[in-house]
Coordinates of C-alpha atoms and ligand atoms in Angstrom, one line a residue:
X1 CA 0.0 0.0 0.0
X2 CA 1.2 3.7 -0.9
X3 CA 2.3 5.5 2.3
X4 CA -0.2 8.0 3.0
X5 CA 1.1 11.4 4.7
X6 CA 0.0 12.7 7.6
X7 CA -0.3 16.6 8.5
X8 CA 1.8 17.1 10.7
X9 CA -0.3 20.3 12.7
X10 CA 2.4 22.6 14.1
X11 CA 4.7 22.5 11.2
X12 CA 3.2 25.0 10.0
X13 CA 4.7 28.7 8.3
X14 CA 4.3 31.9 9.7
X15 CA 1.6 32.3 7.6
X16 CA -0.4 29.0 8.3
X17 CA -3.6 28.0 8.2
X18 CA -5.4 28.2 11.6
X19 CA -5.1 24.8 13.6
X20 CA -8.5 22.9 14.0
X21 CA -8.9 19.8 16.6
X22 CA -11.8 17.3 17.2
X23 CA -12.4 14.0 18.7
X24 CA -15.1 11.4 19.1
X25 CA -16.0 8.4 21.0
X26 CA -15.5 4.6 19.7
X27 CA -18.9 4.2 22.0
X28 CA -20.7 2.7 18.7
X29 CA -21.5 3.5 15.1
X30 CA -22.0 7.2 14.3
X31 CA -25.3 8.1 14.7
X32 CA -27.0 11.1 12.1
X33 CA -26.5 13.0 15.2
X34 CA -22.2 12.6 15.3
X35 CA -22.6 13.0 11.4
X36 CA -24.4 15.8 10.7
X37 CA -23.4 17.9 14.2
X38 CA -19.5 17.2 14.0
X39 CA -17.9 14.6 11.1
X40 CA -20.1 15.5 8.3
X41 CA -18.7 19.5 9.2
X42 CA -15.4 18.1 9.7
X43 CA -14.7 17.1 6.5
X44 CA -15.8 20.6 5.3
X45 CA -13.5 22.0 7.3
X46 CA -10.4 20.6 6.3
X47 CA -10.3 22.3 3.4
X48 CA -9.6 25.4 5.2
X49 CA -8.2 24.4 8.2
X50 CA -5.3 22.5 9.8
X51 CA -7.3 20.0 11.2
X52 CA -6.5 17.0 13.9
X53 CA -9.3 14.9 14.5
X54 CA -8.7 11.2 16.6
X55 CA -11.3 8.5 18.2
X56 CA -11.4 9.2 22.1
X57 CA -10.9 5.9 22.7
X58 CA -10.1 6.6 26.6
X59 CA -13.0 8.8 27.0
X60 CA -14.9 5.6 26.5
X61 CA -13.4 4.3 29.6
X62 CA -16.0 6.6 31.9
X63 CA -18.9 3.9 31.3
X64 CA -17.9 -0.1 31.3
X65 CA -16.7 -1.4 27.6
X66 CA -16.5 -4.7 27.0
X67 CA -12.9 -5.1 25.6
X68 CA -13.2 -6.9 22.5
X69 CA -16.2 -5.0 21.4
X70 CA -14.3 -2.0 22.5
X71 CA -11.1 -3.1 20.1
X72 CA -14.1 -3.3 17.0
X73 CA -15.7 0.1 17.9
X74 CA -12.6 2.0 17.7
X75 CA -11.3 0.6 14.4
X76 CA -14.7 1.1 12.8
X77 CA -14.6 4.1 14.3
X78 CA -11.3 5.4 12.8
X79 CA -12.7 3.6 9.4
X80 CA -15.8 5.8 9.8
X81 CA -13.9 9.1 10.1
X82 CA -12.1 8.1 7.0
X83 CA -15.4 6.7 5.2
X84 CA -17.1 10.2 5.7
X85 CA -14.1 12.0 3.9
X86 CA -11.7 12.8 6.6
X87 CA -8.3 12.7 4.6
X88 CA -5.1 12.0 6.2
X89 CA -3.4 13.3 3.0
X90 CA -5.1 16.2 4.2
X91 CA -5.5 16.0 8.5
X92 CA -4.2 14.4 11.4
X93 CA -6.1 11.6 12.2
X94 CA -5.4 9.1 15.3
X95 CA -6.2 7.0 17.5
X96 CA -6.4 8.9 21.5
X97 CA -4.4 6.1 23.7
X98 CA -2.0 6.2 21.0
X99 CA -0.2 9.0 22.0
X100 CA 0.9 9.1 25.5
X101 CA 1.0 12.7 25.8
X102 CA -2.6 12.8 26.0
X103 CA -2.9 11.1 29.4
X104 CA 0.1 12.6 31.2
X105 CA -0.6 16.2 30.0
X106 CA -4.4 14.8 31.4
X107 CA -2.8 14.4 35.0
X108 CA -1.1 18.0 35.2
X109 CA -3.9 19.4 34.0
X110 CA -6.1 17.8 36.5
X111 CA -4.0 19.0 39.3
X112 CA -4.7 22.8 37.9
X113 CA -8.5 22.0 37.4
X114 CA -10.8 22.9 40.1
X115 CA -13.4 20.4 42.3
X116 CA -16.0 23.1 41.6
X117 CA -15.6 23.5 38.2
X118 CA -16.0 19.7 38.0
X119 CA -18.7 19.4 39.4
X120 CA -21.0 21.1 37.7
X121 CA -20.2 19.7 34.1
X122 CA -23.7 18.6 33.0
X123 CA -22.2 15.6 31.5
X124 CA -20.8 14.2 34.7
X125 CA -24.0 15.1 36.0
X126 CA -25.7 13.3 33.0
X127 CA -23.7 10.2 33.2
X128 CA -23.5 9.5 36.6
X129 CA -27.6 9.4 36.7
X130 CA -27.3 7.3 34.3
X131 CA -24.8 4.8 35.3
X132 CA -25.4 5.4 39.0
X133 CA -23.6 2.3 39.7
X134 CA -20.5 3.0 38.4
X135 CA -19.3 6.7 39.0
X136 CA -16.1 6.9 38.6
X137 CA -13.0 9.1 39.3
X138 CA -12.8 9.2 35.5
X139 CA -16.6 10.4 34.9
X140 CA -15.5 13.4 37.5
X141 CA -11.9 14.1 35.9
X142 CA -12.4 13.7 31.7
X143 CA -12.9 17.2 31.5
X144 CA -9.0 17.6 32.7
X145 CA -8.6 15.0 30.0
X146 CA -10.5 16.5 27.2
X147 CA -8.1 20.0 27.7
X148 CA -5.3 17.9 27.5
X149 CA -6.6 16.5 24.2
X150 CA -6.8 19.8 22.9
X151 CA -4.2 21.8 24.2
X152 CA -1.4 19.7 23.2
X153 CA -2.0 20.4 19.4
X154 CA -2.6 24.4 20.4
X155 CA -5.6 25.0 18.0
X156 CA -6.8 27.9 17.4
X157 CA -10.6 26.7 17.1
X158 CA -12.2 24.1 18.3
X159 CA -15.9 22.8 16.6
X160 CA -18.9 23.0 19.0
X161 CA -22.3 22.2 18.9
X162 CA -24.5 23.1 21.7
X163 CA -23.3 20.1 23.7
X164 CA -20.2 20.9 24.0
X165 CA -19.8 24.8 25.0
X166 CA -19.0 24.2 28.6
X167 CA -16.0 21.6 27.6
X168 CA -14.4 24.3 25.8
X169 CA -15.1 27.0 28.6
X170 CA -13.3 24.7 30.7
X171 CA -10.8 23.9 28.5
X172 CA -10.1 27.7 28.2
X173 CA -10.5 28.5 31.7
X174 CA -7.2 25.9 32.3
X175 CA -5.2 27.1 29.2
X176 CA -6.0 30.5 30.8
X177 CA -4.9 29.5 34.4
X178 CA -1.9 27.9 33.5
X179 CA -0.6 31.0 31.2
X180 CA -1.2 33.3 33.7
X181 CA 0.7 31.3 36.3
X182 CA 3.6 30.3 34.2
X183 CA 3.7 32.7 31.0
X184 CA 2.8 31.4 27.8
X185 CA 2.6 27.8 27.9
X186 CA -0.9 27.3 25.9
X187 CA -2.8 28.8 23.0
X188 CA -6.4 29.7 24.1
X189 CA -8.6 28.3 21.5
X190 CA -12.3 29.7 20.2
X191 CA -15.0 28.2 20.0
X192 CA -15.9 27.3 16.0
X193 CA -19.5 27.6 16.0
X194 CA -21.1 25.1 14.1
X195 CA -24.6 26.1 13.2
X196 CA -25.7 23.2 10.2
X197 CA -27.4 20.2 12.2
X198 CA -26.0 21.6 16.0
X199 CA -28.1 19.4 17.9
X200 CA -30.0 16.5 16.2
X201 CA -32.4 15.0 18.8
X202 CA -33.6 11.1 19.3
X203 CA -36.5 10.3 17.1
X204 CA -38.0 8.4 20.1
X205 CA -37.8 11.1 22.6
X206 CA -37.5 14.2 20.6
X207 CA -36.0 16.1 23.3
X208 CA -33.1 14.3 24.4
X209 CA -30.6 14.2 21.2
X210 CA -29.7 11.3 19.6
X211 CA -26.8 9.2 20.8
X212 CA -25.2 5.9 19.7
X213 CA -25.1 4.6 22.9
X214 CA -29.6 4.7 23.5
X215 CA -30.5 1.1 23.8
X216 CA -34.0 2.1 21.5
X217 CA -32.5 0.9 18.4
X218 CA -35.6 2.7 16.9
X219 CA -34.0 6.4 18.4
X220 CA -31.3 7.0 16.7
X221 CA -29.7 6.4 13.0
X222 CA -27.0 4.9 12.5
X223 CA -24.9 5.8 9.7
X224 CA -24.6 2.4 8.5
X225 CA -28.3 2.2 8.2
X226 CA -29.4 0.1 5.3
X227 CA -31.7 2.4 3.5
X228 CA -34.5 0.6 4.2
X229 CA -34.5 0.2 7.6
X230 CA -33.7 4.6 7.8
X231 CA -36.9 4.7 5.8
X232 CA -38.7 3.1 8.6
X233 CA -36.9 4.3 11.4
X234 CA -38.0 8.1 10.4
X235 CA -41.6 6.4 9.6
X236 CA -42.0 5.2 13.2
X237 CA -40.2 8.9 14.7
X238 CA -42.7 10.2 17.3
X239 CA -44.4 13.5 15.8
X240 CA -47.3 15.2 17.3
X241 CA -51.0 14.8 16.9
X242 CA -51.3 17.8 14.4
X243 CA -51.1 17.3 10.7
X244 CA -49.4 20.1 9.1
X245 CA -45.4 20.3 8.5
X246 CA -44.2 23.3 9.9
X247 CA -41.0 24.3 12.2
X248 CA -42.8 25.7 16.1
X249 CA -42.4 25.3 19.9
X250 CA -43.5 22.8 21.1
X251 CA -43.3 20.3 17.9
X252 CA -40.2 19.0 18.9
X253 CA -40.7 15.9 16.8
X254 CA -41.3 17.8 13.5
X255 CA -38.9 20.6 14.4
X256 CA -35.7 17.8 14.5
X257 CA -37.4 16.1 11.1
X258 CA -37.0 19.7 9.9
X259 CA -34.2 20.6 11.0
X260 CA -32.5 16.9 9.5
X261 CA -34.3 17.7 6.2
X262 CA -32.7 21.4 5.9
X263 CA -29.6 20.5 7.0
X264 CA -29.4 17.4 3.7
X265 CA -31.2 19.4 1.3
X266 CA -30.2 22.9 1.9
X267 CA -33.7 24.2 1.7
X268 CA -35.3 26.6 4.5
X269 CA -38.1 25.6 6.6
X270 CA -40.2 28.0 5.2
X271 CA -39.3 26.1 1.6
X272 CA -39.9 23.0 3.8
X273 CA -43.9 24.3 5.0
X274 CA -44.7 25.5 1.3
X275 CA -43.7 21.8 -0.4
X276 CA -45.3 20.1 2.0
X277 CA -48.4 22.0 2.7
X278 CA -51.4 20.1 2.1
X279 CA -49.4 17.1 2.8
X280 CA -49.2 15.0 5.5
X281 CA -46.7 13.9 8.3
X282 CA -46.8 10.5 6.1
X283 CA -45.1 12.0 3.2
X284 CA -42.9 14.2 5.1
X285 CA -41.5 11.2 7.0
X286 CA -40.7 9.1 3.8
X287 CA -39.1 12.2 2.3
X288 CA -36.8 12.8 5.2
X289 CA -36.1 9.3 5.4
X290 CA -34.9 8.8 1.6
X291 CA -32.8 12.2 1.6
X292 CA -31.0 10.6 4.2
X293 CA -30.8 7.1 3.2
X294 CA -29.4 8.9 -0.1
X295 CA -26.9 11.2 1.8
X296 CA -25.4 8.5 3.8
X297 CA -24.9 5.7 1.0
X298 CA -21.5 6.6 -0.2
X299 CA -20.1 6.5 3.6
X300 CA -21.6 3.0 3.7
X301 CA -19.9 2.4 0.2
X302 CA -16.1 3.3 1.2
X303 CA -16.7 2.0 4.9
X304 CA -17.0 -1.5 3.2
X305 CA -14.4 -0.4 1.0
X306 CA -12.4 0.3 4.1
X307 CA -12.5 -2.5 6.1
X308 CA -12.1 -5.1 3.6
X309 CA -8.3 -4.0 3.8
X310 CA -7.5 -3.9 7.9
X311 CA -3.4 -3.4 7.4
X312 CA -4.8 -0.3 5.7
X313 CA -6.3 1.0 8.4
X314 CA -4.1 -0.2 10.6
X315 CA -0.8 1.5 8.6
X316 CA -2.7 4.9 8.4
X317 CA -3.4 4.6 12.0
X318 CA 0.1 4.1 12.8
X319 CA 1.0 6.8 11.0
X320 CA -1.3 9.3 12.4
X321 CA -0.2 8.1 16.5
X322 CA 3.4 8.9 14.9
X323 CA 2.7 12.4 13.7
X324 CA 0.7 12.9 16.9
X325 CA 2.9 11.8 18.7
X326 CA 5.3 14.4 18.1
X327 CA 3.2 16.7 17.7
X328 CA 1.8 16.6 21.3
X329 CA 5.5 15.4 23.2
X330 CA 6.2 18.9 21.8
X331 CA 4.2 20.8 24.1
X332 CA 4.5 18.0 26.8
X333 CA 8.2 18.9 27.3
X334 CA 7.1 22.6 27.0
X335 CA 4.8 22.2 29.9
X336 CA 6.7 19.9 32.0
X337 CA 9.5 22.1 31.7
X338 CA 7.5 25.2 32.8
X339 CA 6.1 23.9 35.7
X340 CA 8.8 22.2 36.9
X341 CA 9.0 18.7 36.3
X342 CA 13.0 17.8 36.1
X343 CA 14.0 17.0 32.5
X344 CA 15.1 13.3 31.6
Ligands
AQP1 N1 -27.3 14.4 18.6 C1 -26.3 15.1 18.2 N2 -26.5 16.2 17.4 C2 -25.4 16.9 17.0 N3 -24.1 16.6 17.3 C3 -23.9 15.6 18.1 N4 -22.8 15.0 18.6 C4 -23.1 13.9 19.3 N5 -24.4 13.7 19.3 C5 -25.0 14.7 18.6 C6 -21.4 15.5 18.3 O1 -20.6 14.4 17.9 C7 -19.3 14.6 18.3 C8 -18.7 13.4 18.9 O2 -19.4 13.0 20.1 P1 -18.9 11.9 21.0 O3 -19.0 10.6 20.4 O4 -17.5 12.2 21.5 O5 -19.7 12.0 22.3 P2 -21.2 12.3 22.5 O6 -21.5 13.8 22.3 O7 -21.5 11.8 23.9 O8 -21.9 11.5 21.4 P3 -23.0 10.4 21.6 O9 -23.4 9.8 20.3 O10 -24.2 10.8 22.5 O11 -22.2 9.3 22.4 P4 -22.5 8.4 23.7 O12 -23.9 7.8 23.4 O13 -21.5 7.4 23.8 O14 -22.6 9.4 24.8 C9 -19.3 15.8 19.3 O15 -18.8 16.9 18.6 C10 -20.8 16.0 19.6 O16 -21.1 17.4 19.8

């Protein structure tokens, strides 16, 4: 197989282009939610950007894996950022417990993060309802992780949808801290506002958004949704008892179906009420569900392409830890050294 480069982030000129990092969890397949709110952007953005984008593989670690089906998710994972047109001719892509820099810069910066400030991230909060019986120290530190993920490549934006505004606050609230104790050690990243498709919400419960990890198969999308079962999944999405397609509060079921549409098709939801007035939720649904049956059948295509060849994946992989790798040892050593960790 051809070697494929990897961009290497920092080594960039004086007039670079700005440095963009992402991650997500090997916690399942991609749902329409991960695709449309982050990797479906992220492909977008790499055109414009210097962009880093890895599978949080040790973020998954908060809630019990099973270990083998753990080591499937985060290949297919890694497949399914490259099936959905993230190019490592063209971005960093790796794998997170790859590159050790990620979990020691984790531990200093939990030492500068603050009990408070943990404590009142809604997804600790979140989780630890939901898994009661496993709360761990993890669940209660990733946030000191999650800066560390994106500090050590010092981007200048970071993508986020409404989920994930108070990571970044925290994440800037450290880089911030730690500058102002010990000079400049970090670049304080933006927020990239991603407005296409920001929150997509479960087509069960259409006010909690969809995630891969709901057990109501029947919630969420996944991208490797045979078309036929999308159709049906978006026929059986819980609507409203009204009859007419049009985006207001309190139709949260036909707002997301609207919002899903608009994002795919481009068209406005006042574009949206004129085609389908007169019609009913019926023919909505079906529409909806074939636009995105369509949108997502070249990502299926390539991710069978992909994973018929696994030393592929596993070669590009490599590749991208290696990159990362010295990437993120660069500003390891920079930190270590300016907070006074003794040099080997
Ligand atoms: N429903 C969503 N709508 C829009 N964007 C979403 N994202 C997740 N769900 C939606 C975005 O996907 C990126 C990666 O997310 P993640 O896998 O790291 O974690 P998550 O947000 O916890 O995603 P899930 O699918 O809900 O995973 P589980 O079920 O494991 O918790 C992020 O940019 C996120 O904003």
């Amino acid at each position: 197989m051809e070697e494929v480069k990897q961009n290497p982030v920092q080594e960039a000129k004086p007039e670079r282009k700005k440095i963009m990092l992402s991650g997500i969890q090997p916690t399942g397949t991609f749902t329409l939610g991960n695709y449309l709110g982050a990797v479906r952007n992220w492909r977008q953005t790499q055109e414009d950007f210097q962009c880093a984008y890895f599978i949080a593989d040790l973020h998954s670690l908060t809630v019990r894996q099973e270990p083998a089906k753990l080591r499937k998710q985060s290949i297919d994972a890694f497949a399914l950022l490259l099936a959905c047109g993230i190019d490592p001719a063209k971005s960093l892509v790796f794998i997170q417990s790859h590159v050790h820099a990620h979990a020691e810069l984790g531990w200093i910066l939990a030492c500068y993060s603050m009990f408070g400030d943990l404590s009142r991230m809604t997804q600790f909060k979140d989780k630890s309802a939901k898994h009661a019986d496993n709360v761990n120290a993890g669940l209660f530190t990733y946030p000191a992780l999650m800066a560390a993920d994106i500090l050590l490549y010092q981007p200048d934006y970071v993508p986020v949808g409404e989920d994930q505004r108070q990571h970044l606050e925290f994440t800037r609230d450290v880089a911030v801290r730690m500058n102002s104790i010990y000079g400049s050690v970090f670049r304080v990243p933006d927020a990239y506002i991603v407005k296409a498709g920001a929150k997509i919400m479960s087509l069960q419960e259409p006010t909690k958004k969809m995630s891969k990890s709901d057990t109501n198969v029947n919630a969420f999308i996944s991208i490797l949704d045979e078309p036929n079962v999308i159709v049906n999944k978006f026929k059986r999405a819980v609507t409203d008892s009204e009859t007419s397609v049009c985006y207001r509060e309190g139709k949260d079921g036909i707002n997301n179906l609207m919002s899903i549409y608009s994002v795919i098709t481009g068209n406005t939801y006042e574009q949206i009420e004129r085609d389908f007035a007169g019609k009913g939720y019926g023919d909505f649904k079906k529409a909806v569900g074939e636009c995105v049956a369509e949108e997502l059948r070249p990502v299926r295509e390539r991710f069978a392409e992909l994973t018929a060849d696994k030393a592929a994946i596993e070669a590009i992989y490599r590749k991208g830890a290696e990159t990362a790798s010295h990437v993120a040892e660069r500003t390891l050593d920079k930190v270590k050294k300016k907070i006074g960790l003794l040099a080997k």
